[in-house]
CSV table of C-alpha atoms and ligand atoms in Angstrom, one decimal:
chain,number,residue,atom,x,y,z
M,14,UNK,CA,11.3,-26.1,-18.6
M,15,UNK,CA,13.5,-24.4,-16.0
M,16,UNK,CA,11.6,-23.3,-12.9
M,17,UNK,CA,13.6,-20.1,-12.4
M,18,UNK,CA,15.6,-17.6,-14.3
M,19,UNK,CA,18.3,-15.4,-12.9
M,20,UNK,CA,17.9,-11.6,-12.9
M,21,UNK,CA,20.8,-9.2,-12.3
M,22,UNK,CA,20.1,-6.0,-10.5
M,23,UNK,CA,22.2,-3.6,-12.5
M,24,UNK,CA,22.0,-0.9,-9.8
M,25,UNK,CA,23.8,-3.2,-7.3
M,26,UNK,CA,26.1,-5.2,-9.6
M,27,UNK,CA,29.7,-4.1,-9.1
M,28,UNK,CA,30.9,-6.0,-12.1
M,29,UNK,CA,33.2,-8.4,-10.2
M,30,UNK,CA,32.3,-11.0,-12.8
M,31,UNK,CA,32.3,-14.1,-10.5
M,32,UNK,CA,29.0,-15.0,-12.0
M,33,UNK,CA,30.6,-15.2,-15.5
M,34,UNK,CA,33.0,-17.9,-14.3
M,35,UNK,CA,30.5,-20.1,-12.6
M,36,UNK,CA,27.7,-20.0,-15.1
M,37,UNK,CA,27.5,-23.3,-16.9
M,38,UNK,CA,25.8,-22.0,-20.0
M,39,UNK,CA,27.3,-18.6,-20.6
M,40,UNK,CA,24.0,-16.9,-19.9
M,41,UNK,CA,25.6,-14.6,-17.4
M,42,UNK,CA,28.0,-13.3,-20.0
M,43,UNK,CA,25.8,-11.1,-22.1
M,44,UNK,CA,26.6,-7.9,-24.0
M,45,UNK,CA,23.5,-6.2,-22.6
M,46,UNK,CA,24.7,-6.5,-19.0
M,47,UNK,CA,21.6,-8.4,-18.2
M,48,UNK,CA,21.5,-12.2,-18.0
M,49,UNK,CA,20.6,-13.9,-21.3
M,50,UNK,CA,17.3,-15.3,-20.2
M,51,UNK,CA,17.1,-17.6,-23.2
M,52,UNK,CA,20.3,-19.4,-22.2
M,53,UNK,CA,19.7,-19.4,-18.4
M,54,UNK,CA,18.7,-22.8,-16.9
M,55,UNK,CA,18.0,-21.3,-13.5
M,56,UNK,CA,20.7,-23.3,-11.6
M,57,UNK,CA,21.4,-20.5,-9.2
M,58,UNK,CA,25.2,-20.8,-9.4
M,59,UNK,CA,25.6,-17.1,-10.2
M,60,UNK,CA,23.4,-16.0,-7.4
M,61,UNK,CA,25.4,-18.0,-4.9
M,62,UNK,CA,28.7,-16.7,-6.2
M,63,UNK,CA,27.8,-13.1,-6.5
M,64,UNK,CA,29.6,-11.1,-3.8
M,65,UNK,CA,27.2,-8.2,-4.1
M,66,UNK,CA,24.0,-10.2,-3.9
M,67,UNK,CA,23.0,-8.6,-7.1
M,68,UNK,CA,21.3,-11.7,-8.6
M,69,UNK,CA,17.8,-12.9,-7.8
M,70,UNK,CA,16.2,-16.1,-9.0
M,71,UNK,CA,12.8,-15.3,-10.3
M,72,UNK,CA,10.2,-18.1,-10.8
M,73,UNK,CA,9.2,-18.5,-14.4
M,74,UNK,CA,5.8,-19.4,-13.3
M,75,UNK,CA,4.3,-17.5,-10.4
M,76,UNK,CA,2.4,-19.5,-7.8
M,77,UNK,CA,-1.3,-19.0,-8.0
M,78,UNK,CA,-3.0,-16.4,-5.8
M,79,UNK,CA,-4.6,-17.4,-2.6
M,80,UNK,CA,-8.4,-17.5,-3.2
M,81,UNK,CA,-10.6,-15.2,-1.2
M,82,UNK,CA,-14.2,-15.7,-0.2
M,83,UNK,CA,-16.6,-13.4,-2.0
M,84,UNK,CA,-17.7,-12.0,1.3
M,85,UNK,CA,-14.2,-11.0,2.2
M,86,UNK,CA,-13.7,-9.4,-1.3
M,87,UNK,CA,-16.8,-7.4,-0.8
M,88,UNK,CA,-15.8,-6.2,2.6
M,89,UNK,CA,-12.3,-5.2,1.2
M,90,UNK,CA,-13.9,-3.3,-1.6
M,91,UNK,CA,-16.2,-1.5,0.8
M,92,UNK,CA,-13.2,-0.1,2.8
M,93,UNK,CA,-11.4,0.8,-0.4
M,94,UNK,CA,-14.3,2.7,-1.7
M,95,UNK,CA,-14.7,4.8,1.5
M,96,UNK,CA,-11.0,5.7,1.0
M,97,UNK,CA,-11.7,6.5,-2.6
M,98,UNK,CA,-14.5,8.9,-1.5
M,99,UNK,CA,-11.9,10.7,0.7
M,100,UNK,CA,-9.5,11.0,-2.2
M,101,UNK,CA,-12.2,12.6,-4.3
M,102,UNK,CA,-12.8,15.2,-1.7
M,103,UNK,CA,-9.1,15.7,-1.0
M,104,UNK,CA,-8.5,16.3,-4.7
M,105,UNK,CA,-11.2,19.0,-4.7
M,106,UNK,CA,-9.6,20.6,-1.6
M,107,UNK,CA,-6.2,20.5,-3.3
M,108,UNK,CA,-7.5,22.3,-6.3
M,109,UNK,CA,-9.2,25.0,-4.2
M,110,UNK,CA,-6.3,26.1,-2.1
M,111,UNK,CA,-3.3,28.2,-2.9
M,112,UNK,CA,-1.6,27.7,0.4
M,113,UNK,CA,1.4,25.5,-0.3
M,114,UNK,CA,1.7,23.7,3.0
M,115,UNK,CA,-2.0,22.9,2.9
M,116,UNK,CA,-1.5,21.4,-0.6
M,117,UNK,CA,1.2,19.2,0.8
M,118,UNK,CA,-0.9,18.0,3.6
M,119,UNK,CA,-3.7,17.0,1.1
M,120,UNK,CA,-1.2,15.4,-1.2
M,121,UNK,CA,0.2,13.4,1.7
M,122,UNK,CA,-3.3,12.2,2.7
M,123,UNK,CA,-4.1,11.3,-0.9
M,124,UNK,CA,-0.9,9.3,-1.1
M,125,UNK,CA,-1.5,7.5,2.2
M,126,UNK,CA,-5.0,6.5,1.0
M,127,UNK,CA,-3.7,5.4,-2.3
M,128,UNK,CA,-1.2,3.0,-0.7
M,129,UNK,CA,-4.0,1.7,1.5
M,130,UNK,CA,-6.3,1.1,-1.5
M,131,UNK,CA,-3.6,-0.7,-3.5
M,132,UNK,CA,-3.0,-3.0,-0.6
M,133,UNK,CA,-6.7,-3.8,-0.3
M,134,UNK,CA,-7.0,-4.4,-4.1
M,135,UNK,CA,-4.1,-6.8,-3.9
M,136,UNK,CA,-5.9,-8.9,-1.4
M,137,UNK,CA,-9.2,-8.5,-3.2
M,138,UNK,CA,-8.0,-10.6,-6.1
M,139,UNK,CA,-5.5,-8.5,-8.0
M,140,UNK,CA,-2.2,-9.5,-6.5
M,141,UNK,CA,-0.5,-11.0,-9.5
M,142,UNK,CA,-0.3,-9.6,-13.0
M,143,UNK,CA,-0.2,-13.3,-14.2
M,144,UNK,CA,-3.4,-14.3,-12.5
M,145,UNK,CA,-6.5,-15.4,-14.2
M,146,UNK,CA,-8.4,-12.6,-12.5
M,147,UNK,CA,-6.1,-10.0,-14.0
M,148,UNK,CA,-6.2,-11.6,-17.4
M,149,UNK,CA,-10.0,-11.6,-17.4
M,150,UNK,CA,-10.0,-8.0,-16.3
M,151,UNK,CA,-7.7,-7.0,-19.2
M,152,UNK,CA,-9.8,-8.9,-21.7
M,153,UNK,CA,-12.9,-7.0,-20.5
M,154,UNK,CA,-11.1,-3.7,-20.6
M,155,UNK,CA,-9.8,-4.3,-24.1
M,156,UNK,CA,-13.3,-3.8,-25.4
M,157,UNK,CA,-14.4,-1.1,-23.1
M,158,UNK,CA,-11.3,1.1,-23.3
M,159,UNK,CA,-10.6,1.6,-27.0
M,160,UNK,CA,-8.1,4.4,-26.5
M,161,UNK,CA,-5.8,2.1,-24.5
M,162,UNK,CA,-6.5,-1.1,-26.5
M,163,UNK,CA,-2.9,-1.2,-27.8
M,164,UNK,CA,-1.4,-1.2,-24.3
M,165,UNK,CA,-3.9,-3.8,-23.1
M,166,UNK,CA,-3.1,-6.1,-26.0
M,167,UNK,CA,0.6,-5.8,-25.2
M,168,UNK,CA,0.0,-6.7,-21.6
M,169,UNK,CA,-2.1,-9.7,-22.6
M,170,UNK,CA,0.6,-10.9,-24.8
M,171,UNK,CA,3.4,-10.4,-22.4
M,172,UNK,CA,1.8,-11.8,-19.2
M,173,UNK,CA,1.4,-15.5,-19.4
M,174,UNK,CA,-1.5,-16.7,-17.3
M,175,UNK,CA,-0.2,-19.0,-14.5
M,176,UNK,CA,-3.4,-20.8,-13.4
G,23,UNK,CA,-0.2,-0.8,36.8
G,24,UNK,CA,-1.4,-0.3,33.3
G,25,UNK,CA,-0.1,-0.6,29.8
G,26,UNK,CA,-0.9,1.6,26.8
G,27,UNK,CA,-0.4,1.0,23.1
G,28,UNK,CA,0.1,3.5,20.3
G,29,UNK,CA,-2.6,2.8,17.8
G,30,UNK,CA,-0.4,4.0,15.0
G,31,UNK,CA,2.9,2.2,15.5
G,32,UNK,CA,2.2,-0.3,18.3
G,33,UNK,CA,4.7,1.2,20.8
G,34,UNK,CA,3.9,0.0,24.3
G,35,UNK,CA,4.1,2.3,27.3
G,36,UNK,CA,4.3,0.2,30.4
G,37,UNK,CA,3.7,2.0,33.7
G,38,UNK,CA,5.6,-0.8,35.4
G,39,UNK,CA,8.9,0.0,33.8
G,40,UNK,CA,8.6,3.8,33.2
G,41,UNK,CA,9.3,6.4,35.9
G,42,UNK,CA,6.2,8.4,35.2
G,43,UNK,CA,2.8,6.9,35.0
G,44,UNK,CA,1.1,7.3,31.7
G,45,UNK,CA,-1.7,9.3,33.2
G,46,UNK,CA,0.7,11.8,34.6
G,47,UNK,CA,2.5,12.5,31.4
G,48,UNK,CA,2.0,16.0,30.1
G,49,UNK,CA,-0.6,16.5,27.3
G,50,UNK,CA,2.0,17.5,24.8
G,51,UNK,CA,3.9,14.2,25.4
G,52,UNK,CA,4.3,12.3,22.1
G,53,UNK,CA,5.0,8.7,21.1
G,54,UNK,CA,8.8,8.2,21.3
G,55,UNK,CA,8.7,6.0,18.2
G,56,UNK,CA,6.4,7.7,15.8
G,57,UNK,CA,5.6,11.1,17.3
G,58,UNK,CA,1.9,10.6,17.6
G,59,UNK,CA,0.1,12.6,20.4
G,60,UNK,CA,-0.8,11.1,23.8
G,61,UNK,CA,-4.4,10.7,22.6
G,62,UNK,CA,-3.2,8.1,20.1
G,63,UNK,CA,-2.6,5.7,23.0
G,64,UNK,CA,-5.2,3.2,24.2
G,65,UNK,CA,-5.1,1.0,27.3
G,66,UNK,CA,-4.0,-2.6,26.7
G,67,UNK,CA,-6.6,-4.8,28.4
G,68,UNK,CA,-5.0,-7.9,29.8
G,69,UNK,CA,-7.7,-10.4,29.2
G,70,UNK,CA,-8.2,-9.3,25.6
G,71,UNK,CA,-11.8,-10.0,24.7
G,72,UNK,CA,-11.8,-12.5,21.9
G,73,UNK,CA,-11.6,-11.0,18.5
G,74,UNK,CA,-15.1,-10.7,17.1
G,75,UNK,CA,-15.8,-13.5,14.7
G,76,UNK,CA,-18.8,-13.0,12.6
G,77,UNK,CA,-19.4,-12.7,8.9
G,78,UNK,CA,-20.9,-9.3,8.3
G,79,UNK,CA,-23.4,-9.8,5.5
G,80,UNK,CA,-23.7,-7.3,2.7
G,81,UNK,CA,-26.2,-7.8,-0.1
G,82,UNK,CA,-24.7,-5.4,-2.5
G,83,UNK,CA,-23.6,-7.3,-5.6
G,84,UNK,CA,-20.2,-7.1,-7.0
G,85,UNK,CA,-20.7,-4.8,-10.0
G,86,UNK,CA,-18.5,-3.6,-12.8
G,87,UNK,CA,-15.4,-1.8,-11.6
G,88,UNK,CA,-15.5,2.0,-11.4
G,89,UNK,CA,-12.8,4.2,-12.9
G,90,UNK,CA,-11.6,4.9,-9.4
G,91,UNK,CA,-11.2,1.2,-8.6
G,92,UNK,CA,-9.5,0.5,-11.9
G,93,UNK,CA,-7.1,3.4,-11.2
G,94,UNK,CA,-5.8,1.6,-8.1
G,95,UNK,CA,-6.1,-1.9,-9.3
G,96,UNK,CA,-3.8,-0.9,-12.2
G,97,UNK,CA,-1.3,1.0,-10.0
G,98,UNK,CA,-1.1,-2.0,-7.7
G,99,UNK,CA,-0.5,-4.3,-10.6
G,100,UNK,CA,2.3,-2.0,-11.7
G,101,UNK,CA,3.9,-2.3,-8.3
G,102,UNK,CA,3.6,-6.1,-8.6
G,103,UNK,CA,5.4,-6.0,-12.0
G,104,UNK,CA,8.1,-3.8,-10.5
G,105,UNK,CA,8.7,-6.5,-7.9
G,106,UNK,CA,9.1,-9.1,-10.6
G,107,UNK,CA,11.4,-6.8,-12.6
G,108,UNK,CA,9.0,-6.5,-15.4
G,109,UNK,CA,9.6,-2.9,-16.3
G,110,UNK,CA,7.7,-2.7,-19.6
G,111,UNK,CA,4.6,-4.3,-18.0
G,112,UNK,CA,4.9,-2.0,-15.1
G,113,UNK,CA,4.9,1.1,-17.3
G,114,UNK,CA,1.9,-0.2,-19.3
G,115,UNK,CA,-0.1,-0.7,-16.1
G,116,UNK,CA,0.9,2.8,-14.9
G,117,UNK,CA,-0.4,4.2,-18.1
G,118,UNK,CA,-3.7,2.4,-17.7
G,119,UNK,CA,-3.9,3.7,-14.1
G,120,UNK,CA,-3.3,7.2,-15.3
G,121,UNK,CA,-6.0,6.9,-17.9
G,122,UNK,CA,-8.6,5.9,-15.4
G,123,UNK,CA,-7.4,8.5,-12.9
G,124,UNK,CA,-8.0,11.2,-15.4
G,125,UNK,CA,-11.7,10.1,-15.4
G,126,UNK,CA,-11.9,10.1,-11.7
G,127,UNK,CA,-14.6,12.4,-10.2
G,128,UNK,CA,-13.6,15.2,-8.0
G,129,UNK,CA,-16.0,16.0,-5.2
G,130,UNK,CA,-16.6,19.3,-3.4
G,131,UNK,CA,-16.4,18.7,0.3
G,132,UNK,CA,-14.8,19.7,3.5
G,133,UNK,CA,-12.4,18.3,6.0
G,134,UNK,CA,-15.4,17.6,8.2
G,135,UNK,CA,-16.8,15.3,5.4
G,136,UNK,CA,-13.5,13.5,5.3
G,137,UNK,CA,-13.6,13.0,9.1
G,138,UNK,CA,-17.0,11.4,8.8
G,139,UNK,CA,-15.8,9.1,6.0
G,140,UNK,CA,-12.8,8.3,8.1
G,141,UNK,CA,-15.1,7.2,11.0
G,142,UNK,CA,-17.2,5.1,8.6
G,143,UNK,CA,-14.0,3.5,7.2
G,144,UNK,CA,-12.9,2.6,10.7
G,145,UNK,CA,-16.1,0.8,11.3
G,146,UNK,CA,-16.0,-1.0,7.9
G,147,UNK,CA,-12.4,-2.1,8.7
G,148,UNK,CA,-13.6,-3.7,11.9
G,149,UNK,CA,-16.5,-5.4,10.2
G,150,UNK,CA,-14.2,-6.7,7.4
G,151,UNK,CA,-11.7,-7.9,10.0
G,152,UNK,CA,-14.3,-10.0,11.8
G,153,UNK,CA,-15.5,-11.4,8.4
G,154,UNK,CA,-11.9,-12.3,7.5
G,155,UNK,CA,-11.3,-13.8,11.0
G,156,UNK,CA,-14.3,-16.0,10.7
G,157,UNK,CA,-13.3,-17.2,7.3
G,158,UNK,CA,-9.7,-17.6,8.3
G,159,UNK,CA,-8.4,-15.3,5.6
G,160,UNK,CA,-4.9,-14.4,6.8
G,161,UNK,CA,-4.0,-12.2,3.9
G,162,UNK,CA,-7.1,-10.1,4.3
G,163,UNK,CA,-6.5,-9.8,8.0
G,164,UNK,CA,-3.0,-8.6,7.4
G,165,UNK,CA,-4.0,-5.9,5.0
G,166,UNK,CA,-6.8,-4.8,7.2
G,167,UNK,CA,-4.4,-4.4,10.1
G,168,UNK,CA,-2.4,-1.9,8.0
G,169,UNK,CA,-5.6,-0.2,6.9
G,170,UNK,CA,-6.6,0.4,10.5
G,171,UNK,CA,-3.3,2.0,11.2
G,172,UNK,CA,-3.6,4.4,8.4
G,173,UNK,CA,-7.2,5.1,9.3
G,174,UNK,CA,-6.2,5.9,12.9
G,175,UNK,CA,-3.4,8.1,11.6
G,176,UNK,CA,-5.6,10.1,9.3
G,177,UNK,CA,-8.0,10.7,12.2
G,178,UNK,CA,-5.1,12.1,14.3
G,179,UNK,CA,-3.9,14.3,11.6
G,180,UNK,CA,-7.3,15.7,10.9
G,181,UNK,CA,-7.9,16.4,14.6
G,182,UNK,CA,-4.6,18.1,15.0
G,183,UNK,CA,-5.1,20.2,11.9
G,184,UNK,CA,-8.5,21.2,13.1
G,185,UNK,CA,-7.2,22.2,16.5
G,186,UNK,CA,-3.9,23.9,15.5
G,187,UNK,CA,-4.7,25.1,12.0
G,188,UNK,CA,-1.9,26.1,9.7
G,189,UNK,CA,0.5,26.2,12.7
G,190,UNK,CA,0.5,22.4,12.6
G,191,UNK,CA,2.2,22.3,9.3
G,192,UNK,CA,3.9,25.7,9.0
G,193,UNK,CA,7.6,25.8,8.3
G,194,UNK,CA,8.1,22.0,8.2
G,195,UNK,CA,8.4,19.3,5.7
G,196,UNK,CA,5.8,16.5,5.2
G,197,UNK,CA,6.7,12.9,4.4
G,198,UNK,CA,4.8,9.8,3.4
G,199,UNK,CA,6.0,6.2,3.6
G,200,UNK,CA,5.5,4.8,0.2
G,201,UNK,CA,5.1,1.3,1.6
G,202,UNK,CA,2.5,1.7,4.3
G,203,UNK,CA,1.2,5.3,4.0
G,204,UNK,CA,2.5,6.6,7.3
G,205,UNK,CA,2.6,10.4,7.3
G,206,UNK,CA,5.4,12.2,9.1
G,207,UNK,CA,5.4,15.9,9.7
G,208,UNK,CA,8.8,17.3,10.6
G,209,UNK,CA,12.2,18.2,9.0
G,210,UNK,CA,13.9,14.9,8.9
G,211,UNK,CA,12.0,11.6,8.6
G,212,UNK,CA,12.8,8.8,11.0
G,213,UNK,CA,15.5,6.3,9.9
G,214,UNK,CA,13.0,3.5,9.6
G,215,UNK,CA,9.3,3.9,9.2
G,216,UNK,CA,7.9,3.5,12.8
G,217,UNK,CA,4.9,1.7,11.4
G,218,UNK,CA,6.1,-0.7,8.7
G,219,UNK,CA,9.9,-0.6,9.5
G,220,UNK,CA,11.1,0.1,5.9
G,221,UNK,CA,14.3,2.3,5.7
G,222,UNK,CA,13.8,6.0,5.2
G,223,UNK,CA,14.7,5.6,1.5
G,224,UNK,CA,11.0,4.7,1.0
G,225,UNK,CA,9.8,7.7,3.0
G,226,UNK,CA,9.2,10.3,0.4
G,227,UNK,CA,9.0,14.1,0.9
G,228,UNK,CA,5.8,15.6,-0.4
G,229,UNK,CA,6.6,18.4,-2.8
S,11,LIG,S1,29.0,-11.7,-9.7
S,11,LIG,FE1,27.4,-10.2,-9.1
S,11,LIG,S2,28.5,-8.3,-9.0
S,11,LIG,FE2,29.8,-9.7,-10.2
S,11,LIG,S3,29.3,-9.3,-12.3
S,11,LIG,FE3,28.0,-11.0,-11.5
S,11,LIG,S4,26.1,-10.0,-10.8
S,11,LIG,FE4,27.7,-8.4,-11.0
S,12,LIG,S1,21.1,-19.3,-13.0
S,12,LIG,FE1,22.7,-20.7,-13.7
S,12,LIG,S2,22.4,-20.7,-16.0
S,12,LIG,FE2,21.3,-18.9,-15.2
S,12,LIG,S3,22.7,-17.3,-15.4
S,12,LIG,FE3,22.9,-18.1,-13.3
S,12,LIG,S4,24.6,-19.6,-13.4
S,12,LIG,FE4,24.0,-19.1,-15.5
S,13,LIG,ZN1,5.9,2.6,6.5
């Protein structure tokens, strides 16, 4: 199986069409504008030829996540939870003020904390959607979150586990 | 001759090359790179005491994830899908994140409470960093370095707001870097984020 497939960023593509000429399989010439992933063999000729650097080669199989010691994971979660506590209070403050500028400040602080928590969660074992960890989490949520079961099943189907 | 470092963006003020000694700068002097106040600078000690390396034990067990944790695990996975150009998966994770966020508890509290939590967080980051150092976990160290910057920044903003009140944010825009969480208060955001160096495209105005 091919290791990569080409992906065309349609926001950058200037439709110069060099990729169409160099592609050995015709995958780059597709009515949808996107590469035909079923034909693409990941040779990279299109990416090299593209004058707009609009094509990226994406691995078909993501490398596995770096493992983390449980002690590190715990420590990261601890920090994340202290940030979560701040968000909970900030959300309360946000609800209780009518002053527009104050609302903006609280929103900014919520956003900053959110970015921080997401980073921490990434390193705490949820970096890749294709990881075993994510897969197990989704399996668990499938039962516990009946109202979102459909979405979760779709994710489980679409995300092939890489490890 | 001393050197000082901005704890938010890392800018170095070196007495040896500047005309004015750091100590003699006026109190309203601000970091030329990120605009943080003079109080955000700390002296750079030449013989840096070795990083603390010790595993900080914590006997709390990993338990089932809370709605709050799930909110951000899912929004982070959505970001990861976006990077892989998996748009449908991205939207599904965002939907899950929203679902859990709606269940998130809201707590009555004050800015004072946040300040206390911020101090606690700062200490936890240091403990986590020494654990990660001891266990040679580069990824964790990197993310904790960012976390420390946002934590320092939050402290400065809270202090400023406490001191100046609404004047601090009156008649101005507020921006957040979507990549690292840097908050900028002012009319036009810097061209690149002074902390993580992404272009201003990723610095979003809070509406
Ligand atoms: S070569 Fe690049 S810019 Fe031209 S059509 Fe192909 S992807 Fe688009
Ligand atoms: S990687 Fe090769 S096969 Fe795939 S679209 Fe580009 S040129 Fe065609
Ligand atoms: Zn940034």
